CSV table of C-alpha atoms in Angstrom, one decimal:
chain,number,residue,atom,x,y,z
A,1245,UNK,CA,57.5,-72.2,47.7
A,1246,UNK,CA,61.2,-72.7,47.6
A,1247,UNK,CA,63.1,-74.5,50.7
A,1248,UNK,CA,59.0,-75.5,51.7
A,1249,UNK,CA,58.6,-79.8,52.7
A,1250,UNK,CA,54.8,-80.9,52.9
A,1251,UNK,CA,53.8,-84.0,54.0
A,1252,UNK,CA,50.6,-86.7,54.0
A,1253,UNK,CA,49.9,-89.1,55.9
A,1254,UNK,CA,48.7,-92.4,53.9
A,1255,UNK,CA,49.7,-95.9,52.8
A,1256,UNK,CA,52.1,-95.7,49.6
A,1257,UNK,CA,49.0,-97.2,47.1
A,1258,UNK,CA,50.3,-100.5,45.4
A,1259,UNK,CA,53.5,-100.3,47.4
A,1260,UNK,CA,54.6,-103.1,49.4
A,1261,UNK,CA,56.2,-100.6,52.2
A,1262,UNK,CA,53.5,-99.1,54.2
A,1263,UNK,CA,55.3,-95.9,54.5
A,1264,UNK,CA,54.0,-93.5,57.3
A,1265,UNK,CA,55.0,-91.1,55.3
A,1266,UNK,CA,56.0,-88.5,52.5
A,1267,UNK,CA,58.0,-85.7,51.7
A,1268,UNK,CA,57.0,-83.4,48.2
A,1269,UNK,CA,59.7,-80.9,47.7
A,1270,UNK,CA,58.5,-78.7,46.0
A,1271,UNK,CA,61.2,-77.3,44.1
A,1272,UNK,CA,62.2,-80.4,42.3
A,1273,UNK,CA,58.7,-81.7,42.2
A,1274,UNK,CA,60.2,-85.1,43.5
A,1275,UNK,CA,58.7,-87.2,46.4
A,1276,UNK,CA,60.8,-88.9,48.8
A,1277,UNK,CA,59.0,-91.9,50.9
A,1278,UNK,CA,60.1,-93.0,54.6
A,1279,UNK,CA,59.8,-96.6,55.3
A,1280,UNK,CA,59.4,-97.0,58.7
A,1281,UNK,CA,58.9,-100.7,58.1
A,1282,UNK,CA,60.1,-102.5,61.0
A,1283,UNK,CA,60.7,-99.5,62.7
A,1284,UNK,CA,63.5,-98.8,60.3
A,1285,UNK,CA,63.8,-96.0,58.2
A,1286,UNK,CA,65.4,-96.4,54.7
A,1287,UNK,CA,65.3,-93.1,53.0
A,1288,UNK,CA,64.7,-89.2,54.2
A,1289,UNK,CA,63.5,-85.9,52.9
A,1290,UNK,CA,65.2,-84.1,50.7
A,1291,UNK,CA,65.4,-79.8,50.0
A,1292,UNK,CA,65.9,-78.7,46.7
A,1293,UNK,CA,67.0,-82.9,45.8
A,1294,UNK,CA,69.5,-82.6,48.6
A,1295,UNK,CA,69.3,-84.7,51.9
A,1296,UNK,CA,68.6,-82.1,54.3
A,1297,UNK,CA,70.0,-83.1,57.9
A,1298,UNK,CA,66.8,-82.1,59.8
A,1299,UNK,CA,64.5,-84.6,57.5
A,1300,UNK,CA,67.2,-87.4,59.1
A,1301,UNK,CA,64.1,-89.8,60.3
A,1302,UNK,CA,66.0,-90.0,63.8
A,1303,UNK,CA,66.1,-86.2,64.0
A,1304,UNK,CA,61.8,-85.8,62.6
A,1305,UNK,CA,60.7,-88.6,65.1
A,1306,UNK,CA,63.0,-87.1,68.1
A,1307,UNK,CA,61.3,-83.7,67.1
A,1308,UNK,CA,57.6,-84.6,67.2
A,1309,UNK,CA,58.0,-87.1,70.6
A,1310,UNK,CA,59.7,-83.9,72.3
A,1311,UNK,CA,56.5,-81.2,70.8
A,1312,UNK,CA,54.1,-84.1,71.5
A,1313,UNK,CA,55.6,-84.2,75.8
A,1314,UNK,CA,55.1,-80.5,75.5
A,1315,UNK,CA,51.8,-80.2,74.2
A,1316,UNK,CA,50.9,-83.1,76.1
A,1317,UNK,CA,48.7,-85.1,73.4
A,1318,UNK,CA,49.9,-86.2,69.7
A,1319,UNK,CA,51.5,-83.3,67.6
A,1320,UNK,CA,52.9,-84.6,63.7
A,1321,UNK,CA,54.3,-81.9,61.3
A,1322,UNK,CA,52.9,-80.9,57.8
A,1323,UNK,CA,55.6,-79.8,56.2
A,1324,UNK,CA,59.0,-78.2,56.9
A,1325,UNK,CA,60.6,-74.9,56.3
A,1326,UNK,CA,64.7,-75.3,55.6
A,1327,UNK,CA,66.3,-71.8,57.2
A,1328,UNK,CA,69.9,-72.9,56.4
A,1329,UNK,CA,70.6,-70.4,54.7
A,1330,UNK,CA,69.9,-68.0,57.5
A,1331,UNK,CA,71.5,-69.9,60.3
A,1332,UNK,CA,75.5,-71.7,60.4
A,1333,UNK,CA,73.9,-74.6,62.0
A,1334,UNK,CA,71.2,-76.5,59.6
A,1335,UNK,CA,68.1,-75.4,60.9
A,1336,UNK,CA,64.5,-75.1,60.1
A,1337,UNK,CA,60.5,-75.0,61.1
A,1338,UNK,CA,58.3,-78.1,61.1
A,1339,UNK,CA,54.8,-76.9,61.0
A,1340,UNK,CA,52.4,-78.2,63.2
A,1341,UNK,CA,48.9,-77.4,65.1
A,1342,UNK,CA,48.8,-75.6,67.6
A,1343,UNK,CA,51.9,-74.4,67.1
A,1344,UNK,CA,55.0,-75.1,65.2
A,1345,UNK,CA,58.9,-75.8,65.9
A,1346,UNK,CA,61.9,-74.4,64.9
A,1347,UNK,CA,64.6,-77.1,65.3
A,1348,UNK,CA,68.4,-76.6,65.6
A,1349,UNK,CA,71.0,-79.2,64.9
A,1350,UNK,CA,75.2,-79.0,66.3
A,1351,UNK,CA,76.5,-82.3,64.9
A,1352,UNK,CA,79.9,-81.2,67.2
A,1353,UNK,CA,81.2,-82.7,70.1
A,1354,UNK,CA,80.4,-79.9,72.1
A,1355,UNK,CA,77.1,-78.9,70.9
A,1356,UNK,CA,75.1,-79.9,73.5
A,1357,UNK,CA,76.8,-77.7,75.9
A,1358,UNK,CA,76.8,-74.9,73.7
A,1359,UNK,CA,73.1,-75.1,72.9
A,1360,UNK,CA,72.6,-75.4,77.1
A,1361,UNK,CA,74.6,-72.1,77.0
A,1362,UNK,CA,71.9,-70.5,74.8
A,1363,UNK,CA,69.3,-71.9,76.6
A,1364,UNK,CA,70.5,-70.3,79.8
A,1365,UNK,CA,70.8,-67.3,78.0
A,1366,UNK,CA,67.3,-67.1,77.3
A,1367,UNK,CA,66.3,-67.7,80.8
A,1368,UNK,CA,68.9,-65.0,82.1
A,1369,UNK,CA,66.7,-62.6,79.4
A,1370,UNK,CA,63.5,-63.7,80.6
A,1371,UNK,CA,64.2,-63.2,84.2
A,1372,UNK,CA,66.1,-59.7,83.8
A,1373,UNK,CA,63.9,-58.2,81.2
A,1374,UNK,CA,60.5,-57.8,79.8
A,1375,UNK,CA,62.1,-59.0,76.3
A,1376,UNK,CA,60.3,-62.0,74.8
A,1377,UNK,CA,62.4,-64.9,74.1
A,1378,UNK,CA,61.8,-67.7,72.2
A,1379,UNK,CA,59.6,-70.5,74.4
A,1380,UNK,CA,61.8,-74.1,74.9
A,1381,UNK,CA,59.8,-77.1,73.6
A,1382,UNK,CA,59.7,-79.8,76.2
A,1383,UNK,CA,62.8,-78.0,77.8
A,1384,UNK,CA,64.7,-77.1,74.8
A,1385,UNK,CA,67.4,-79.7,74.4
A,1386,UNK,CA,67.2,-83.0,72.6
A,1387,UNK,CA,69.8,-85.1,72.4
A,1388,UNK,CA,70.1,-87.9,69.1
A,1389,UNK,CA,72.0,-90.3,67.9
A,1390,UNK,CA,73.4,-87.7,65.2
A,1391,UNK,CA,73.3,-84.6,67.2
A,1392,UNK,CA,72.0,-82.1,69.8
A,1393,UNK,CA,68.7,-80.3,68.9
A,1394,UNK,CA,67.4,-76.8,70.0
A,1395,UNK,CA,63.5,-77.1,69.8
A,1396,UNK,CA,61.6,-73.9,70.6
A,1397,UNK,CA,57.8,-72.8,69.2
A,1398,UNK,CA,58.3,-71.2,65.8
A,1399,UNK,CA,57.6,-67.7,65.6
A,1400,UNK,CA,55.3,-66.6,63.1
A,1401,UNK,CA,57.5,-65.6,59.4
A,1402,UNK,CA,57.1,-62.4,57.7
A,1403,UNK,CA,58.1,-62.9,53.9
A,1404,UNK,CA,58.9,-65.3,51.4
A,1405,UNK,CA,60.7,-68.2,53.6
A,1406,UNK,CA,63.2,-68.2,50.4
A,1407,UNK,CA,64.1,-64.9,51.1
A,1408,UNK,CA,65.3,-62.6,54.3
A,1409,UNK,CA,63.4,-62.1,57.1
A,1410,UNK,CA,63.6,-58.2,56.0
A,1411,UNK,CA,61.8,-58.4,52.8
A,1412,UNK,CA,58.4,-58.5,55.0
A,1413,UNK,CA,59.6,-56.2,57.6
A,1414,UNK,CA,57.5,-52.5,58.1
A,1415,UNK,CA,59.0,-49.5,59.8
A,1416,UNK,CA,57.4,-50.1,62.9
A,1417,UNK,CA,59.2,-53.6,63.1
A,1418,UNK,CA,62.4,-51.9,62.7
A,1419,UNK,CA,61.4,-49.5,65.9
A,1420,UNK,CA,60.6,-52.6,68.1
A,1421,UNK,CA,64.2,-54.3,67.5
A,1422,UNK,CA,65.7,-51.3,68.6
A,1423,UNK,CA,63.2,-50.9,71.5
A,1424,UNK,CA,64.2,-54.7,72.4
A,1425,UNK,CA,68.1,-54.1,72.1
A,1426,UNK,CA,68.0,-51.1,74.4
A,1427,UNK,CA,65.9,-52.8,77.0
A,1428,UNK,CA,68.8,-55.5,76.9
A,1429,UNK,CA,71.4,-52.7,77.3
A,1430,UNK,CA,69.6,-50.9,80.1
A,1431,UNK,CA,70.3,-54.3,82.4
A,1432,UNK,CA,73.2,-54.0,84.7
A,1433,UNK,CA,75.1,-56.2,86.6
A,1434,UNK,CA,77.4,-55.3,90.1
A,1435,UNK,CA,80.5,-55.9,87.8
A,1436,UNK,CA,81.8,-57.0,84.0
A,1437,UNK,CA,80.9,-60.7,83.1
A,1438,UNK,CA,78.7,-63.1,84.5
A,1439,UNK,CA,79.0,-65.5,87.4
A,1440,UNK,CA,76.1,-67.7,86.5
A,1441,UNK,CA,77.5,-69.6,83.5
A,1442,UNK,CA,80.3,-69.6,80.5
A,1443,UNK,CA,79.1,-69.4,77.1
A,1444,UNK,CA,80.4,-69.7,73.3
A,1445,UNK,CA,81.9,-67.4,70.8
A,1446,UNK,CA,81.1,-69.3,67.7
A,1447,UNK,CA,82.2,-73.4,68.4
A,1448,UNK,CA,84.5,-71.8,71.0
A,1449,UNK,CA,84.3,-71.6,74.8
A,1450,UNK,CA,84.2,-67.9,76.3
A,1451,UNK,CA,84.4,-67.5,79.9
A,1452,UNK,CA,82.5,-64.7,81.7
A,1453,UNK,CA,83.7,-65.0,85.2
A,1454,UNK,CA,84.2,-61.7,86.4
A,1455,UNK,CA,87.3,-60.7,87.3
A,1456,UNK,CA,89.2,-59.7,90.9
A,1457,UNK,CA,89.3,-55.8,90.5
A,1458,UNK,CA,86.0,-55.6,88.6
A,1459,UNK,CA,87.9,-53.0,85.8
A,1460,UNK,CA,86.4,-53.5,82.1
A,1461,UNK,CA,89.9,-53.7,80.8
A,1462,UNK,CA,91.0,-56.3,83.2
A,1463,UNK,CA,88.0,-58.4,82.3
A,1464,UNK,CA,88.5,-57.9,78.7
A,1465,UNK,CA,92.1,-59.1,78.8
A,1466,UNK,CA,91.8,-62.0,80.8
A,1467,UNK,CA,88.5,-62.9,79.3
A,1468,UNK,CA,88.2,-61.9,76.0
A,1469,UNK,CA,91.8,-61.4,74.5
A,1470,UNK,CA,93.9,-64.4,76.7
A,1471,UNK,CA,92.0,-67.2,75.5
A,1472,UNK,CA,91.7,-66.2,71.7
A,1473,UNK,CA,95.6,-65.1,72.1
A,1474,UNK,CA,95.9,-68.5,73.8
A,1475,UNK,CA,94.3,-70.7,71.1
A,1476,UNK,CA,96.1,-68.6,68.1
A,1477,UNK,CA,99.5,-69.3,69.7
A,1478,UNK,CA,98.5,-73.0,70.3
A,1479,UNK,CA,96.7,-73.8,66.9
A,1480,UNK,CA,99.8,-72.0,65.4
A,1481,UNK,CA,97.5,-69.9,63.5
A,1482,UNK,CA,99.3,-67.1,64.5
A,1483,UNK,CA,101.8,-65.9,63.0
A,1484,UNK,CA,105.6,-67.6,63.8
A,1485,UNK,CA,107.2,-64.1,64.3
A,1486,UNK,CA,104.4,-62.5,66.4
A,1487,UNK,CA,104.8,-65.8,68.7
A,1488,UNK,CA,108.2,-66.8,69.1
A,1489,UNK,CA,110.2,-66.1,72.2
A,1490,UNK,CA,106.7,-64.3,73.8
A,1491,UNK,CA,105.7,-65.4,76.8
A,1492,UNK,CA,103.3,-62.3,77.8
A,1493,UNK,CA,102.2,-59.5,76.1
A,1494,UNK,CA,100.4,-56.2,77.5
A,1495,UNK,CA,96.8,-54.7,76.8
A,1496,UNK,CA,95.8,-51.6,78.5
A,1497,UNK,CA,98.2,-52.1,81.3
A,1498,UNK,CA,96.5,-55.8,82.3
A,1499,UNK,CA,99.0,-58.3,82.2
A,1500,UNK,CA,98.3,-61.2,80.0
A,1501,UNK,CA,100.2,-64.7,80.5
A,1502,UNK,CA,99.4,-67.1,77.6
C-alpha cells in the first residue's frame, strides 16, 4: 500500500545496535532501523525513500507517551499512514490498539497557538451542536523540540490511503456531510463573530471580536478586510499604485483605517 509504514518490534539479528525498532516502506521495499541506543536516535522512517517529518524519532516517541497518558496503559504503533498529500501541514495516522492517532505537525513559530485555535474550535462545535468532532488525545496538544502536534483518535478510512477520501465514499456519505454542515449553519450567535477566542486564516491571525454596532458589514470590514488590507500594504505585496498616498479606504459605507 503506497504512503503505508509497518513496524516490528525485535532485536536487529547479528547487529550490534539493539534497535527498538523498524520501519518497512513499502513502496521502496527499503527498511530503515532506529537506534535508540543510549537513548539516542540515529536514523528515522522514511515514505516513499523520503524522511517523512512525522517518523522524526522525537515526534514517534512524543506521540505514543501522549496516546499511552490517554489510554492510560502502554499503546506503540504498527505502522503509519502519511496523509500529506491531503493536508498543508505534514500529517498522518499511526495505527495502534484500541485505537489509532492521527498526528499533526506546524514546525512555525506560531503553531502552537494556531493548533490551540482549532482545538477550541472543536469544543465550541461539541458544546453548540450534536456534530461529532474529532476526540483530542491526552488533550490534543503536544509540544516538541521540532514542533507543535495535533493528536486526535483516527477516524476509521474509507479507500485506498493513496488515493482521496472520495474514492470510498457512497451516496449516503455524501447526505450526512451536508446533514453535518447545515446543523453547523443552523447555530446562531447574539451578533457577528465570536467573543470566546481569535483564530487563523491559513498561518495568519483572524480576529472575531464582534464589533460595536453588531452590523455584518461592519464586522466584515474591521475584521475580515482591515487586517488582510493591513498586512498587503505592510508586506508591500500590494500593489505601489493601489497604496500610495491612501491612508483609508471605504467598504460598504464602514470606514476602514489601515
Amino acid at each position: 500500500t503506497r504512503g503505508v509504514v509497518t513496524r516490528s518490534a525485535g532485536r536487529s539479528g547479528s547487529s550490534s545496535c539493539p534497535a527498538r525498532s523498524y520501519l518497512h516502506d513499502t513502496d521502496s521495499h527499503r527498511h530503515s532501523a532506529i537506534c535508540t541506543s543510549g537513548g539516542k536516535a540515529r536514523e528515522w522512517g522514511t515514505v516513499g525513500g523520503v524522511p517523512h517529518p512525522l517518523l522524526n524519532p522525537m515526534i514517534v516517541e512524543a506521540v505514543e507517551k501522549a496516546a499511552t497518558e490517554h489510554r492510560g496503559r502502554a499503546w506503540v504503533h504498527s505502522a503509519f499512514t502519511d496523509l500529506n498529500h491531503r493536508a498543508t501541514h505534514p500529517c498522518g495516522i499511526f495505527t495502534g490498539m484500541p485505537f489509532s492517532v492521527f498526528a499533526k505537525l506546524d514546525v512555525s513559530p506560531t503553531g502552537e497557538e494556531q493548533f490551540a485555535a482549532e482545538l477550541s474550535g472543536f469544543g465550541l462545535i461539541r458544546s453548540r451542536t450534536t456534530v461529532a468532532t474529532p476526540v483530542p488525545v491526552a488533550g490534543g496538544l503536544v509540544v516538541t523540540g521540532t514542533g507543535t502536534l495535533l493528536l486526535s483518535e483516527a477516524l476509521p478510512e474509507r479507500g485506498a490511503a493513496s488515493g482521496q477520501a472520495a474514492e470510498g465514499r457512497v451516496a449516503g456519505d455524501y447526505a450526512a456531510i451536508g446533514h453535518a454542515l447545515a446543523s453547523l449553519h443552523q447555530v446562531r450567535g447574539e451578533s457577528f463573530g465570536l467573543a470566546e477566542f481569535d483564530g487563523f486564516f491559513g498561518p495568519l491571525p483572524q480576529p472575531n471580536q464582534p464589533v460595536s454596532s453588531g452590523t455584518w458589514a461592519e464586522f466584515y470590514a474591521e475584521r475580515r478586510v482591515q487586517p488582510m488590507l493591513r498586512l498587503a500594504v505592510n508586506s508591500r505585496y500590494l500593489p505601489s499604485e493601489l497604496a500610495r498616498d491612501r491612508k483609508s479606504t471605504r467598504l460598504n459605507s464602514s470606514h476602514i483605517t489601515i
